[in-house]
Short mmCIF file of C-alpha atoms in Angstrom, two decimals:
data_model
loop_
_atom_site.label_atom_id
_atom_site.label_comp_id
_atom_site.label_asym_id
_atom_site.label_seq_id
_atom_site.Cartn_x
_atom_site.Cartn_y
_atom_site.Cartn_z
CA UNK O 12 -15.95 7.16 -6.29
CA UNK O 13 -13.31 4.45 -5.97
CA UNK O 14 -11.03 3.96 -8.95
CA UNK O 15 -10.53 0.34 -7.95
CA UNK O 16 -13.60 -1.40 -6.55
CA UNK O 17 -12.65 -4.40 -4.48
CA UNK O 18 -15.18 -6.98 -3.33
CA UNK O 19 -16.19 -8.41 -1.04
CA UNK O 20 -15.06 -6.14 1.80
CA UNK O 21 -15.41 -8.93 4.35
CA UNK O 22 -15.15 -12.67 3.94
CA UNK O 23 -15.52 -15.19 6.74
CA UNK O 24 -15.13 -18.83 5.74
CA UNK O 25 -14.24 -22.24 7.12
CA UNK O 26 -10.90 -23.91 6.62
CA UNK O 27 -10.85 -25.87 3.37
CA UNK O 28 -13.25 -23.64 1.45
CA UNK O 29 -12.37 -21.83 -1.75
CA UNK O 30 -12.82 -18.10 -2.25
CA UNK O 31 -12.39 -15.38 -4.84
CA UNK O 32 -11.74 -11.68 -4.34
CA UNK O 33 -12.43 -9.27 -7.17
CA UNK O 34 -10.89 -5.98 -8.15
CA UNK O 35 -12.69 -3.97 -10.84
CA UNK O 36 -12.22 -0.65 -12.57
CA UNK O 37 -13.34 1.26 -15.62
CA UNK O 38 -9.74 2.43 -16.09
CA UNK O 39 -6.85 0.60 -17.71
CA UNK O 40 -3.84 -0.26 -15.57
CA UNK O 41 -0.28 -0.77 -16.77
CA UNK O 42 0.27 -3.16 -13.88
CA UNK O 43 -1.75 -4.54 -11.02
CA UNK O 44 -0.51 -5.80 -7.70
CA UNK O 45 -1.97 -7.85 -4.87
CA UNK O 46 -0.73 -7.22 -1.35
CA UNK O 47 -1.48 -8.89 1.95
CA UNK O 48 -1.37 -6.98 5.21
CA UNK O 49 -1.37 -8.41 8.73
CA UNK O 50 -2.27 -6.37 11.85
CA UNK O 51 0.50 -4.00 12.89
CA UNK O 52 2.48 -4.62 9.72
CA UNK O 53 2.87 -3.06 6.31
CA UNK O 54 1.46 -4.55 3.09
CA UNK O 55 3.53 -7.37 1.64
CA UNK O 56 3.64 -7.82 -2.11
CA UNK O 57 2.17 -11.13 -3.29
CA UNK O 58 2.21 -10.71 -7.06
CA UNK O 59 2.46 -8.26 -9.95
CA UNK O 60 0.61 -8.82 -13.23
CA UNK O 61 1.28 -6.71 -16.29
CA UNK O 62 -0.12 -8.51 -19.34
CA UNK O 63 -3.82 -8.70 -20.17
CA UNK O 64 -5.11 -12.22 -19.53
CA UNK O 65 -2.08 -13.13 -17.45
CA UNK O 66 -2.51 -15.82 -14.79
CA UNK O 67 -0.01 -16.32 -11.99
CA UNK O 68 -0.01 -18.96 -9.28
CA UNK O 69 1.54 -18.80 -5.85
CA UNK O 70 0.93 -22.13 -4.12
CA UNK O 71 -2.84 -22.15 -3.40
CA UNK O 72 -3.31 -18.59 -4.66
CA UNK O 73 -4.20 -17.88 -8.30
CA UNK O 74 -4.13 -14.34 -9.66
CA UNK O 75 -5.65 -13.26 -12.94
CA UNK O 76 -5.40 -9.98 -14.83
CA UNK O 77 -8.35 -9.19 -17.09
CA UNK O 78 -7.85 -9.17 -20.85
CA UNK O 79 -8.48 -5.42 -21.01
CA UNK O 80 -6.27 -4.79 -17.95
CA UNK O 81 -9.17 -3.21 -16.07
CA UNK O 82 -9.83 -5.93 -13.52
CA UNK O 83 -8.21 -8.71 -11.56
CA UNK O 84 -9.13 -11.59 -9.29
CA UNK O 85 -7.48 -13.52 -6.50
CA UNK O 86 -8.62 -17.09 -5.96
CA UNK O 87 -7.59 -19.09 -2.92
CA UNK O 88 -8.05 -22.85 -2.94
CA UNK O 89 -8.58 -24.77 0.29
CA UNK O 90 -8.15 -21.76 2.54
CA UNK O 91 -6.23 -22.16 5.78
CA UNK O 92 -6.31 -20.12 9.00
CA UNK O 93 -2.87 -18.78 8.05
CA UNK O 94 -4.46 -17.07 5.04
CA UNK O 95 -6.34 -14.73 7.39
CA UNK O 96 -5.49 -11.10 6.71
CA UNK O 97 -6.28 -7.96 4.73
CA UNK O 98 -5.90 -8.43 0.97
CA UNK O 99 -5.35 -5.32 -1.11
CA UNK O 100 -5.35 -4.90 -4.84
CA UNK O 101 -3.46 -1.92 -6.21
CA UNK O 102 -2.56 -0.71 -9.66
CA UNK O 103 -0.56 1.80 -11.62
CA UNK O 104 -2.83 3.62 -14.05
CA UNK O 105 -1.99 3.55 -17.73
CA UNK O 106 -2.27 7.31 -18.01
CA UNK O 107 -0.48 7.76 -21.30
CA UNK O 108 2.26 9.84 -19.78
CA UNK O 109 4.41 8.78 -16.89
CA UNK O 110 2.34 7.53 -13.98
CA UNK O 111 5.45 6.79 -11.99
CA UNK O 112 4.77 4.19 -9.32
CA UNK O 113 1.67 5.92 -8.10
CA UNK O 114 -0.33 3.05 -6.68
CA UNK O 115 -4.11 3.31 -6.53
CA UNK O 116 -5.49 0.92 -3.92
CA UNK O 117 -8.79 -0.88 -3.60
CA UNK O 118 -10.67 -0.73 -0.31
CA UNK O 119 -9.33 -4.11 0.79
CA UNK O 120 -10.88 -7.46 1.70
CA UNK O 121 -10.66 -8.66 5.28
CA UNK O 122 -10.47 -12.44 5.11
CA UNK O 123 -11.02 -14.61 8.17
CA UNK O 124 -10.52 -18.35 7.86
CA UNK O 125 -11.90 -20.33 10.80
CA UNK O 126 -10.31 -23.64 11.80
CA UNK G 22 17.93 -7.03 8.28
CA UNK G 23 14.72 -5.06 7.78
CA UNK G 24 14.44 -3.89 4.16
CA UNK G 25 12.33 -0.78 4.82
CA UNK G 26 12.43 0.49 8.36
CA UNK G 27 10.58 3.45 9.78
CA UNK G 28 10.67 5.07 13.20
CA UNK G 29 8.95 5.51 15.47
CA UNK G 30 6.42 2.68 15.40
CA UNK G 31 3.99 4.66 17.57
CA UNK G 32 3.65 8.41 17.98
CA UNK G 33 1.21 9.99 20.42
CA UNK G 34 1.16 13.76 20.54
CA UNK G 35 -0.96 16.80 21.23
CA UNK G 36 -2.73 18.91 18.63
CA UNK G 37 -0.56 21.74 17.36
CA UNK G 38 2.76 19.94 17.87
CA UNK G 39 5.33 19.25 15.15
CA UNK G 40 6.60 15.72 14.61
CA UNK G 41 8.81 13.75 12.23
CA UNK G 42 8.80 10.18 10.98
CA UNK G 43 11.97 8.68 9.56
CA UNK G 44 12.34 6.02 6.89
CA UNK G 45 15.32 4.13 5.59
CA UNK G 46 15.61 1.38 2.99
CA UNK G 47 18.58 -0.92 2.43
CA UNK G 48 17.34 -2.41 -0.84
CA UNK G 49 19.32 -0.08 -3.06
CA UNK G 50 16.09 1.29 -4.56
CA UNK G 51 15.96 4.70 -6.19
CA UNK G 52 12.30 5.47 -5.45
CA UNK G 53 10.59 5.96 -2.10
CA UNK G 54 7.02 6.77 -1.11
CA UNK G 55 4.85 7.91 1.77
CA UNK G 56 1.32 6.52 2.13
CA UNK G 57 -1.44 7.25 4.63
CA UNK G 58 -3.80 4.49 5.81
CA UNK G 59 -7.02 5.66 7.42
CA UNK G 60 -9.16 3.95 10.03
CA UNK G 61 -10.99 2.00 7.30
CA UNK G 62 -7.67 0.58 6.08
CA UNK G 63 -7.75 2.62 2.88
CA UNK G 64 -4.24 3.41 1.60
CA UNK G 65 -3.54 6.61 -0.27
CA UNK G 66 -0.28 7.89 -1.68
CA UNK G 67 1.04 11.18 -0.37
CA UNK G 68 4.51 11.70 -1.86
CA UNK G 69 7.17 9.99 -3.91
CA UNK G 70 10.84 10.75 -4.41
CA UNK G 71 13.10 9.34 -7.10
CA UNK G 72 16.79 9.69 -6.35
CA UNK G 73 16.12 12.60 -3.97
CA UNK G 74 13.81 14.39 -6.41
CA UNK G 75 10.11 14.90 -5.63
CA UNK G 76 8.03 13.27 -8.38
CA UNK G 77 4.61 12.73 -6.81
CA UNK G 78 2.93 15.27 -4.61
CA UNK G 79 -0.72 14.48 -4.02
CA UNK G 80 -3.22 16.88 -2.56
CA UNK G 81 -1.71 16.95 0.88
CA UNK G 82 -1.83 19.92 3.28
CA UNK G 83 1.42 21.86 3.13
CA UNK G 84 1.85 21.12 6.84
CA UNK G 85 3.30 17.85 5.55
CA UNK G 86 6.82 18.21 4.21
CA UNK G 87 8.88 15.28 2.97
CA UNK G 88 12.63 15.42 2.84
CA UNK G 89 15.07 13.03 1.18
CA UNK G 90 18.68 13.60 2.28
CA UNK G 91 19.80 10.70 0.07
CA UNK G 92 18.09 8.02 -1.96
CA UNK G 93 18.05 5.57 0.95
CA UNK G 94 16.18 7.92 3.27
CA UNK G 95 12.83 9.67 3.10
CA UNK G 96 11.56 11.51 6.14
CA UNK G 97 8.18 13.09 6.76
CA UNK G 98 7.77 16.19 8.88
CA UNK G 99 4.33 17.31 9.99
CA UNK G 100 3.70 20.79 11.39
CA UNK G 101 0.80 21.92 13.54
CA UNK G 102 -0.71 18.48 13.93
CA UNK G 103 -4.49 18.18 13.73
CA UNK G 104 -6.87 15.49 14.99
CA UNK G 105 -7.54 14.40 11.40
CA UNK G 106 -3.87 13.56 10.92
CA UNK G 107 -4.31 10.50 13.13
CA UNK G 108 -3.63 7.50 10.90
CA UNK G 109 -0.98 4.93 10.08
CA UNK G 110 1.75 6.26 7.82
CA UNK G 111 3.69 3.85 5.64
CA UNK G 112 6.98 4.32 3.87
CA UNK G 113 7.69 2.20 0.80
CA UNK G 114 10.34 1.81 -1.86
CA UNK G 115 10.61 0.38 -5.37
CA UNK G 116 13.42 -0.46 -7.72
CA UNK G 117 12.01 1.39 -10.72
CA UNK G 118 10.33 4.78 -10.74
CA UNK G 119 7.26 3.39 -12.56
CA UNK G 120 6.99 0.19 -10.56
CA UNK G 121 3.93 -0.81 -8.61
CA UNK G 122 5.96 -3.57 -6.97
CA UNK G 123 6.70 -1.79 -3.75
CA UNK G 124 8.16 -2.80 -0.41
CA UNK G 125 6.54 -1.32 2.65
CA UNK G 126 7.76 -0.54 6.13
CA UNK G 127 5.84 -1.67 9.19
CA UNK G 128 4.11 1.68 9.58
CA UNK G 129 3.98 4.49 12.12
CA UNK G 130 0.72 4.81 14.03
CA UNK G 131 0.18 8.50 14.73
CA UNK G 132 -2.39 9.50 17.33
CA UNK G 133 -3.14 13.18 17.75
CA UNK G 134 -4.96 14.02 20.98
#
């Protein structure tokens, strides 16, 4: 059983379309991150959200942290071929004690944007 | 200047061999990590060190032994390699010991034949 359920696993869209990727859990996270990974490279941090209900924007990307800090979404407006990649949500569990920076990852969403 | 660099990029070896992967970060971070990414792209933490002290040790076979000579370096030694060890291994670092905002290296693709 995945602690962080990410959906969809695959997304193939045309340039200009909008899309949303979801990351859901039954557990509470003290912080949640979104990373993007390109082939042959390591994940690159896009954003960190820490407050329930928080919304952050990064150009055409909008990230939201659920009010209860159990879920998050990534919305891309007017997708471009350069957005193609593997998107990963990851979080640090709010375990009461010290969770350190132990990241729990979702399964990832492979996004392909066709010109 | 690469922030988190790991070597080698590719490692092809025979079953039963021992191999090491090296990682260095120049970000001045105190905390470093090793992750394993399987063929389905799922990332799982293996170890974490904070200022040379082991703080996270997941359920990893004891054939895997991390070593941190100083807080800028975290190496991973693997004994008696098995076919199932084939994966991409990522090193990462973070400024704070509880931070999920981590900076990853480019990965080491290990293939055990």
